[in-house]
mmCIF file of C-alpha atoms in Angstrom:
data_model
loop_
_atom_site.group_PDB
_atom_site.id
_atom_site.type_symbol
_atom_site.label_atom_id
_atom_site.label_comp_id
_atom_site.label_asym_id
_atom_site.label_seq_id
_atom_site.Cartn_x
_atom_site.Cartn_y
_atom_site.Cartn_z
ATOM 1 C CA UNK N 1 15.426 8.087 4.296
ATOM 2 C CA UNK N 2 18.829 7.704 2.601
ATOM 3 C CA UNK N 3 19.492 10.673 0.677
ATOM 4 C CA UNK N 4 23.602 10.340 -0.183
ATOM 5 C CA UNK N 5 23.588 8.809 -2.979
ATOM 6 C CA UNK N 6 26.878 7.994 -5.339
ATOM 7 C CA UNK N 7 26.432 6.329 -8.702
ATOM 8 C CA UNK N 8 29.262 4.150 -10.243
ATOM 9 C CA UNK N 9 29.061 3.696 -13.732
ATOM 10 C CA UNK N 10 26.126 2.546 -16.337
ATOM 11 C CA UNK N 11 24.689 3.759 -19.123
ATOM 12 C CA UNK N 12 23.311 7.296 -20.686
ATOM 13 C CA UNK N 13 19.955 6.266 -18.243
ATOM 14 C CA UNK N 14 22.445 6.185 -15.652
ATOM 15 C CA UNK N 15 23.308 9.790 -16.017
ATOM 16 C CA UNK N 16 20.150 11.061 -17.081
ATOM 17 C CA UNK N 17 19.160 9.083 -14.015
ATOM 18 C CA UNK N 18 21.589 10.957 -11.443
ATOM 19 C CA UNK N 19 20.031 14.558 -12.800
ATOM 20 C CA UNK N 20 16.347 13.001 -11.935
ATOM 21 C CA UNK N 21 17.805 12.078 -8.430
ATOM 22 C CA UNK N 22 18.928 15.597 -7.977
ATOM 23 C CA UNK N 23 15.502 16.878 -8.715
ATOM 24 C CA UNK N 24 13.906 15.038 -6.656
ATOM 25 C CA UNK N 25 16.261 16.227 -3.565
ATOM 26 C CA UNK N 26 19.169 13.660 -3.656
ATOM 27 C CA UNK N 27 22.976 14.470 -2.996
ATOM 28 C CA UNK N 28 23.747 12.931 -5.870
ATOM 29 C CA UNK N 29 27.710 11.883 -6.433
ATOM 30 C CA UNK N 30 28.962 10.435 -10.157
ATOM 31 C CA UNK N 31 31.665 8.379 -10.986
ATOM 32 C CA UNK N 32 32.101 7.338 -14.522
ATOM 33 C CA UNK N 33 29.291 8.817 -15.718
ATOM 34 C CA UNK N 34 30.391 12.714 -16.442
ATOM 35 C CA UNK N 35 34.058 13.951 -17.319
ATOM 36 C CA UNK N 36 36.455 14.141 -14.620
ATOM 37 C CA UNK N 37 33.717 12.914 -11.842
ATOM 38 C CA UNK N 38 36.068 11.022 -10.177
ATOM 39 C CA UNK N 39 37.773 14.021 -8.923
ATOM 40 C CA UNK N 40 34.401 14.455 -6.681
ATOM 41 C CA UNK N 41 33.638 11.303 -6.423
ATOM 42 C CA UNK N 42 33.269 10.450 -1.792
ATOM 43 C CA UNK N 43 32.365 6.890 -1.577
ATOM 44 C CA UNK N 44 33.126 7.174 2.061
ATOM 45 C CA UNK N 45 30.375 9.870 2.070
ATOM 46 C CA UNK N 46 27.595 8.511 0.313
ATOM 47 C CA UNK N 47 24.659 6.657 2.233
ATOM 48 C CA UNK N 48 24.117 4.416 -1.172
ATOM 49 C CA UNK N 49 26.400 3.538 -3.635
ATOM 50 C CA UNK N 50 24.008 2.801 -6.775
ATOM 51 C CA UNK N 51 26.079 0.157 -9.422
ATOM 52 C CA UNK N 52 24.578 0.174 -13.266
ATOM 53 C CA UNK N 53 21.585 -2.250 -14.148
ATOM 54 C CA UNK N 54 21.749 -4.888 -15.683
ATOM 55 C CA UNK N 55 25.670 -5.653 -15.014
ATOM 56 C CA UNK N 56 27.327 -4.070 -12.394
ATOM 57 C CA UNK N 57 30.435 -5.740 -13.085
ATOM 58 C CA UNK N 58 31.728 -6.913 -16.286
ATOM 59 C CA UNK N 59 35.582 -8.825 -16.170
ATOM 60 C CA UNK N 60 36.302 -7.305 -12.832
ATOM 61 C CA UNK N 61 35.250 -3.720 -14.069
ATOM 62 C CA UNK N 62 32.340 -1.481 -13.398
ATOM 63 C CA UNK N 63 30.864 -0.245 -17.016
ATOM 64 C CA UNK N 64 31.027 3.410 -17.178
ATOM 65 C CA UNK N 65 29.737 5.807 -19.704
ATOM 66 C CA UNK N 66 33.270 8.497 -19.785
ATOM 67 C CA UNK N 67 35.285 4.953 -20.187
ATOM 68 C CA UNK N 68 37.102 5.171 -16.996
ATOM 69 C CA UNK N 69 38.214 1.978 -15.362
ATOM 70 C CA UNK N 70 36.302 1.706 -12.161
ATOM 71 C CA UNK N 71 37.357 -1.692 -10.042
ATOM 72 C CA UNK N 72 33.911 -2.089 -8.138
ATOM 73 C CA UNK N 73 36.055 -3.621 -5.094
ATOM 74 C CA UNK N 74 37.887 -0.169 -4.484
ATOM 75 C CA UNK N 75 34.888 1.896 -3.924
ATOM 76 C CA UNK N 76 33.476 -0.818 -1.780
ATOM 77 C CA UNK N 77 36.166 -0.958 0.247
ATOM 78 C CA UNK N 78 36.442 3.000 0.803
ATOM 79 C CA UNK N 79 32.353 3.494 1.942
ATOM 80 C CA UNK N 80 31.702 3.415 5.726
ATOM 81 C CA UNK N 81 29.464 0.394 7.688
ATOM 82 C CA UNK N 82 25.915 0.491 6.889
ATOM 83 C CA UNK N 83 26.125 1.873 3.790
ATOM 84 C CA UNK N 84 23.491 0.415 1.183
ATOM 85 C CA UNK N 85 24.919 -0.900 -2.316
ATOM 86 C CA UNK N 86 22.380 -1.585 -4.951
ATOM 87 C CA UNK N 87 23.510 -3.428 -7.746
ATOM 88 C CA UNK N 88 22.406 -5.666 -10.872
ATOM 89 C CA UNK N 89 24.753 -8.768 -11.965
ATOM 90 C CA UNK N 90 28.241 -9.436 -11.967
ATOM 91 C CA UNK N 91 28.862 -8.267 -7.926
ATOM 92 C CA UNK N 92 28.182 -11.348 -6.656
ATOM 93 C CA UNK N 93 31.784 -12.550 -5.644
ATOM 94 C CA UNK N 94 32.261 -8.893 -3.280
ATOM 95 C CA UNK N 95 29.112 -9.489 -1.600
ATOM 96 C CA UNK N 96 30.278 -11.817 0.815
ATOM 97 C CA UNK N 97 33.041 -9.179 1.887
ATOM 98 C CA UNK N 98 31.211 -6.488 1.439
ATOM 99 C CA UNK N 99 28.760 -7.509 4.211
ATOM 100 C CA UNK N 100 31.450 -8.662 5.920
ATOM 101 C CA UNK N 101 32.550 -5.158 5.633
ATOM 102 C CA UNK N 102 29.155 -3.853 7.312
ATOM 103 C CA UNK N 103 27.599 -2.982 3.663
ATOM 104 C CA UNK N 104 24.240 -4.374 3.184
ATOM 105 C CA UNK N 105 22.830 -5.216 -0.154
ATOM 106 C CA UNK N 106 20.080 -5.440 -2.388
ATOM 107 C CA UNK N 107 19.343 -6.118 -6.520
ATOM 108 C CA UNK N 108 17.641 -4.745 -8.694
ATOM 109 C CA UNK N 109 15.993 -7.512 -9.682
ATOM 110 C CA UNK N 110 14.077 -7.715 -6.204
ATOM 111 C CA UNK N 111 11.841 -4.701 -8.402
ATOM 112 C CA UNK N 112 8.983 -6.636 -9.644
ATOM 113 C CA UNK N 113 7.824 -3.118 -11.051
ATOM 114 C CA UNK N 114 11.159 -2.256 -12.151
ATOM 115 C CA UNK N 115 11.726 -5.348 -13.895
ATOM 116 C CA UNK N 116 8.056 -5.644 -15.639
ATOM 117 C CA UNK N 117 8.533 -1.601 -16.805
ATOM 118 C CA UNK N 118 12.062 -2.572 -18.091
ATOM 119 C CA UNK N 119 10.518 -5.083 -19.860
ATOM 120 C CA UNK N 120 8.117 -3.411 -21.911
ATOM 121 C CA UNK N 121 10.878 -0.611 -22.492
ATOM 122 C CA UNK N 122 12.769 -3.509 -23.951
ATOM 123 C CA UNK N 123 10.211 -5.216 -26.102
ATOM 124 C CA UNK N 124 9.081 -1.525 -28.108
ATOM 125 C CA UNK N 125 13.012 -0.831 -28.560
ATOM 126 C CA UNK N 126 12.958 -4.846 -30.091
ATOM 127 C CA UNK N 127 9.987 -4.501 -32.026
ATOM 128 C CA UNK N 128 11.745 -1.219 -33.340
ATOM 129 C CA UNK N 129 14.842 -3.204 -34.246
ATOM 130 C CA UNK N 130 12.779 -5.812 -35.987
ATOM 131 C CA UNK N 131 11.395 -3.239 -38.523
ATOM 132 C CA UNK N 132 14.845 -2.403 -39.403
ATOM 133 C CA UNK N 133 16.206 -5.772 -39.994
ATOM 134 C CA UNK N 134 13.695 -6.957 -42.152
ATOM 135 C CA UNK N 135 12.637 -5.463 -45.808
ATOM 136 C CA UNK N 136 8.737 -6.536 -45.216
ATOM 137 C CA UNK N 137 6.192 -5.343 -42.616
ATOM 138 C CA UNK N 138 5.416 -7.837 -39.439
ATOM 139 C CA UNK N 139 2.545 -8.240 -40.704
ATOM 140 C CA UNK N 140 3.728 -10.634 -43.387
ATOM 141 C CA UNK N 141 5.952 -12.232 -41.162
ATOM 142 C CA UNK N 142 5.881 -15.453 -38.890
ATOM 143 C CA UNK N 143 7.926 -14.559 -35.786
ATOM 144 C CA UNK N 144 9.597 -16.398 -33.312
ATOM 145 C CA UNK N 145 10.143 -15.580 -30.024
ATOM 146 C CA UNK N 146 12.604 -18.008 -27.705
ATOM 147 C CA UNK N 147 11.239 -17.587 -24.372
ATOM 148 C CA UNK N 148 8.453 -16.535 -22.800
ATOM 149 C CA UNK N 149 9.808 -14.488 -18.939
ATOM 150 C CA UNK N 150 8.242 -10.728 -18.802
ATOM 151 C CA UNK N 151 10.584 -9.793 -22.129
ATOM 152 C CA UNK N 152 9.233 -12.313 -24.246
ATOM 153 C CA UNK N 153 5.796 -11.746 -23.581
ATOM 154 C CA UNK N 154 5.776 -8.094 -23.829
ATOM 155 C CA UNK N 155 7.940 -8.612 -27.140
ATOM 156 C CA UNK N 156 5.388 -11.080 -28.334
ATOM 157 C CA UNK N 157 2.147 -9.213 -27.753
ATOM 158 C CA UNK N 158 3.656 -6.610 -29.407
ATOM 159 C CA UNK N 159 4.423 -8.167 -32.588
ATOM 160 C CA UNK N 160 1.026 -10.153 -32.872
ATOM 161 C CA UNK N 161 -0.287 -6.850 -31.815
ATOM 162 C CA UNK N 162 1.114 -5.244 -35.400
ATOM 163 C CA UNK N 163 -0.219 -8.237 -37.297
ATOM 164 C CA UNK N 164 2.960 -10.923 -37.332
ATOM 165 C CA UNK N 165 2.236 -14.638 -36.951
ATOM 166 C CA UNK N 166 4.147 -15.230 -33.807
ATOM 167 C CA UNK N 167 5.149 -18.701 -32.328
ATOM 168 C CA UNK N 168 6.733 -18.965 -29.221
ATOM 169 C CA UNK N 169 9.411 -21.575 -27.888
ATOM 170 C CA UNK N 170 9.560 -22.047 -24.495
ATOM 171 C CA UNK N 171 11.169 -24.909 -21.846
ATOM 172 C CA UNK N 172 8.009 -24.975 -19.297
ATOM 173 C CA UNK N 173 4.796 -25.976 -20.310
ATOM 174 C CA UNK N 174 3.295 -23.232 -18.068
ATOM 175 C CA UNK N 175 4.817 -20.802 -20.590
ATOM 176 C CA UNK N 176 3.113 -22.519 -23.335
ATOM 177 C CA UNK N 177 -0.040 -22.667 -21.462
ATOM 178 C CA UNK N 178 0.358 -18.872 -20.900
ATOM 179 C CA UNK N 179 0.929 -17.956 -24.608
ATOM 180 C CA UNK N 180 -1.499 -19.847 -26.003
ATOM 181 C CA UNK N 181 -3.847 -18.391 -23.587
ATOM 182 C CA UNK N 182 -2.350 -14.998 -25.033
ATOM 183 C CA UNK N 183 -3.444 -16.239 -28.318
ATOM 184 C CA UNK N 184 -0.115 -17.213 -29.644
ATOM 185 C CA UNK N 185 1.343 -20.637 -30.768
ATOM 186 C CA UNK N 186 4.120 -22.230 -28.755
ATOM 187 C CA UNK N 187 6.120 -25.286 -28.816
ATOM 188 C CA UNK N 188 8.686 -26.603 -26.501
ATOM 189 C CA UNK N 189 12.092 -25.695 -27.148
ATOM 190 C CA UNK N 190 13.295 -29.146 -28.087
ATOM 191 C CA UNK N 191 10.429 -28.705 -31.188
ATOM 192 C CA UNK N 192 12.318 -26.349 -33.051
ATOM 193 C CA UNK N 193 12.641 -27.757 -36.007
ATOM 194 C CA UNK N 194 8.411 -27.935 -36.337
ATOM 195 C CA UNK N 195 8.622 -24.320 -37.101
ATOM 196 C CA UNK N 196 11.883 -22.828 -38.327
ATOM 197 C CA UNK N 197 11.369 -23.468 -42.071
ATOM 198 C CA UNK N 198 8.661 -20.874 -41.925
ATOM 199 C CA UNK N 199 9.633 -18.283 -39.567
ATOM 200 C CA UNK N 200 10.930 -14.910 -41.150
ATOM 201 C CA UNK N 201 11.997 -13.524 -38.184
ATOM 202 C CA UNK N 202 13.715 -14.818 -34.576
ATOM 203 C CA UNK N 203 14.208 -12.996 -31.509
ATOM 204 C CA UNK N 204 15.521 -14.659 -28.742
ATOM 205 C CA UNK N 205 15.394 -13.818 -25.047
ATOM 206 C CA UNK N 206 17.058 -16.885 -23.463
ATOM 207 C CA UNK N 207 20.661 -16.461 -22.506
ATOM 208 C CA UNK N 208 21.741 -20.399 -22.615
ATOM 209 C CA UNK N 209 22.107 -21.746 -26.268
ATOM 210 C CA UNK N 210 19.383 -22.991 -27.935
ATOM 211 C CA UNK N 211 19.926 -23.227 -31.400
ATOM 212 C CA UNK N 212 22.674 -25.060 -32.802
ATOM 213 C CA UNK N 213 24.479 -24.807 -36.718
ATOM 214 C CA UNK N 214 21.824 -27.574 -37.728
ATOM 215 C CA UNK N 215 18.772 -26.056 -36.357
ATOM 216 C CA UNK N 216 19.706 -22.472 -37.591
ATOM 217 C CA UNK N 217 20.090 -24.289 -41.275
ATOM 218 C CA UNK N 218 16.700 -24.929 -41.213
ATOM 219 C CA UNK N 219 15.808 -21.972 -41.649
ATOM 220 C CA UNK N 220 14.866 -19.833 -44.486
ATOM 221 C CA UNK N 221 18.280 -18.181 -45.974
ATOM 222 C CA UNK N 222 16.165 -14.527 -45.832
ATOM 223 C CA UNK N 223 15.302 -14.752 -42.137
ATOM 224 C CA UNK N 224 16.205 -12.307 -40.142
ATOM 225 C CA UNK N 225 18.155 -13.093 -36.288
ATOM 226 C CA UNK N 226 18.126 -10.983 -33.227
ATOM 227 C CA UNK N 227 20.157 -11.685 -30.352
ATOM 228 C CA UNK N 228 18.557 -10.176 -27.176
ATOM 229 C CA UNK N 229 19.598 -11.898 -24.145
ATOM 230 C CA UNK N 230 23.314 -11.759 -22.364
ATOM 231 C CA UNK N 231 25.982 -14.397 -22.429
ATOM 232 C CA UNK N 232 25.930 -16.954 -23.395
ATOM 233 C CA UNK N 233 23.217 -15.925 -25.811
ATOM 234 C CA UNK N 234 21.143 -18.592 -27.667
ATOM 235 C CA UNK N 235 23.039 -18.295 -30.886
ATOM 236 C CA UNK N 236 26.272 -18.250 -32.595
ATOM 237 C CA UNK N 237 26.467 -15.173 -35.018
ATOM 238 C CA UNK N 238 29.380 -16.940 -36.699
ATOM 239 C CA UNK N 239 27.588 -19.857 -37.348
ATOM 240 C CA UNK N 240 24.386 -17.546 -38.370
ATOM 241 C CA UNK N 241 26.335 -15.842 -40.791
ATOM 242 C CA UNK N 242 28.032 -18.730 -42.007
ATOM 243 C CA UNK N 243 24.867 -19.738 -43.647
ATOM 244 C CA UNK N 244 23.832 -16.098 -44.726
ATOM 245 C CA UNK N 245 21.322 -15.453 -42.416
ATOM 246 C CA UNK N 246 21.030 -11.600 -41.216
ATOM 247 C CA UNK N 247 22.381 -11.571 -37.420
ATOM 248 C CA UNK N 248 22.637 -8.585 -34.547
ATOM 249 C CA UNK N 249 23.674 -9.039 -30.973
ATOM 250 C CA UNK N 250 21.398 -5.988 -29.621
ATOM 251 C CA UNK N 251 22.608 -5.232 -25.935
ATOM 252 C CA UNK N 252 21.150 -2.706 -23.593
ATOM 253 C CA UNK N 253 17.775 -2.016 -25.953
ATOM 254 C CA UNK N 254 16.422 0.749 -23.359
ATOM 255 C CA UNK N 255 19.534 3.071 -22.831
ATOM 256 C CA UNK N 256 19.677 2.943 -26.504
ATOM 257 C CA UNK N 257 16.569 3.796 -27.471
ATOM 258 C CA UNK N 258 14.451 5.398 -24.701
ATOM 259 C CA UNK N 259 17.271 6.685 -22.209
ATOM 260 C CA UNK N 260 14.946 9.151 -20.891
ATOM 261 C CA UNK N 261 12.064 6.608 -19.737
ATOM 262 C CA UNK N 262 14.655 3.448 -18.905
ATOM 263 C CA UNK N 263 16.285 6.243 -16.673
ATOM 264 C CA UNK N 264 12.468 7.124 -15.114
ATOM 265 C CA UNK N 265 12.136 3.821 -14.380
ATOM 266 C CA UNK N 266 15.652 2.670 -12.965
ATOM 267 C CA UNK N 267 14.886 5.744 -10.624
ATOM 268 C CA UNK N 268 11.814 5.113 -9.487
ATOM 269 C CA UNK N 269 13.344 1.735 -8.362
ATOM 270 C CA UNK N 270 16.180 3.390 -6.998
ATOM 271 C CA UNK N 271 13.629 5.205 -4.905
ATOM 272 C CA UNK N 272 11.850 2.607 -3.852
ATOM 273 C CA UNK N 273 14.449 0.030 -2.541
ATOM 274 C CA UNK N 274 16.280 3.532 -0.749
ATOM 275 C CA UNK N 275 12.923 4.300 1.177
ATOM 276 C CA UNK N 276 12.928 0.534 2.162
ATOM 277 C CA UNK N 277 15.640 1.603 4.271
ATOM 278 C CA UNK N 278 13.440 4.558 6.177
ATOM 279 C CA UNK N 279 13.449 3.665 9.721
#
């Protein structure tokens, strides 16, 4: 079992997450993630080199949690053959070298457990968010939610769950079929305009656009608009506030507002992808 771990940047779950490690018997390194860590920092010892989840990479850096600059192709380059590099998004143009290098790789996202518990984190921290943004309960609201992957769902359930009238949009039928065997309402994404004059509330989980200036006009001028999925998002919060609808981009929901149990779960999939690698 690998048991050399170094972790590059992230999130408070990240270093809440290296402290877990270290409990559970892990030589844990840190870069970006405590002050002055990169003093310490060995990529060339480590047996793992753990990147943050969901981006690993954002414009050519690593995000780190002390703000230091972290170019994700330097500590590549310094860890020895066969080391294991787990990663979320944003690595994808040093993976080529990397292997080429001797490195082998895996994502995240290969976590089906991971992904589904990351979910739910995600959805409670939304729902949360919702009762902020809005000056009545769910329960007298008609929700939308854009998409219907393990976020959406878990987000959706949720809010029908504390009494909302939730509609979902989504581009496969299957989706449909799925909420509407949940109980929900769906329509298809290019049916928009069916439902927006009622909703209250919109939460949207796709990251490609999917409501434009005149759709977003159609609805009511109290609604309420969260943004929940990564570039390029599914609205323009110019345009939203343009027409004086209330509007928040709401990044990294679990590190925000469970860091301890988003860090219990990122390192229990840590875990589980390193012990893949048990001979």
């Amino acid at each position: 079992m690998l048991k050399k771990v170094l972790l590059i940047g992230g999130d408070e779950r990240a270093a809440r997450m290296a402290s877990l490690l270290a409990a559970d018997g892990y030589e844990t390194q840190t870069l970006g993630l405590f002050s002055q860590d990169e003093r310490l920092a060995r990529p060339a010892e480590a047996e793992a080199l753990v990147f943050p989840y969901p981006r690993s990479a954002v414009d050519g850096l690593t995000p780190t949690f002390t703000g230091l600059s972290v170019h994700p192709q330097d500590v590549l380059a310094a860890a020895k053959p066969g080391t294991l590099v787990l990663s979320g998004a944003g690595l994808e143009n040093w993976q080529d070298s990397g292997e080429a290098l001797g490195l082998t790789w895996k994502r995240y996202e290969s976590d089906e457990s991971f992904l589904q518990a990351n979910a739910e984190i995600s959805a409670e921290a939304a729902v949360f968010e919702a009762m902020r943004m809005t000056d009545t309960t769910l329960m007298d609201l008609t929700a939308l939610v854009t998409g219907y992957g393990r976020f959406g769902r878990a987000l959706a359930l949720r809010l029908a769950a504390l009494g909302a009238q939730v509609w979902v949009a989504a581009r496969r039928e299957q989706q449909r079929a799925w909420a509407r065997s949940d109980g929900l309402q769906a329509v298809g994404l290019k049916e928009l305009a069916q439902v927006l004059p009622r909703v209250g509330l919109v939460l949207n989980t796709v990251p490609a656009p999917v409501f434009s200036p005149d759709s977003l006009s159609l609805l009511p001028r109290d609604a309420a608009l969260m943004e929940l999925a990564s570039a390029p998002y599914g609205f323009d919060l110019k345009a939203a506030a343009a027409l004086g609808l209330k509007a928040q981009r709401l990044p990294g929901l679990p590190a925000r507002y469970a860091p301890a149990s988003a860090a219990r779960a990122l390192k229990q999939a840590v875990r589980r992808l390193l012990e893949e690698e048990t001979p």
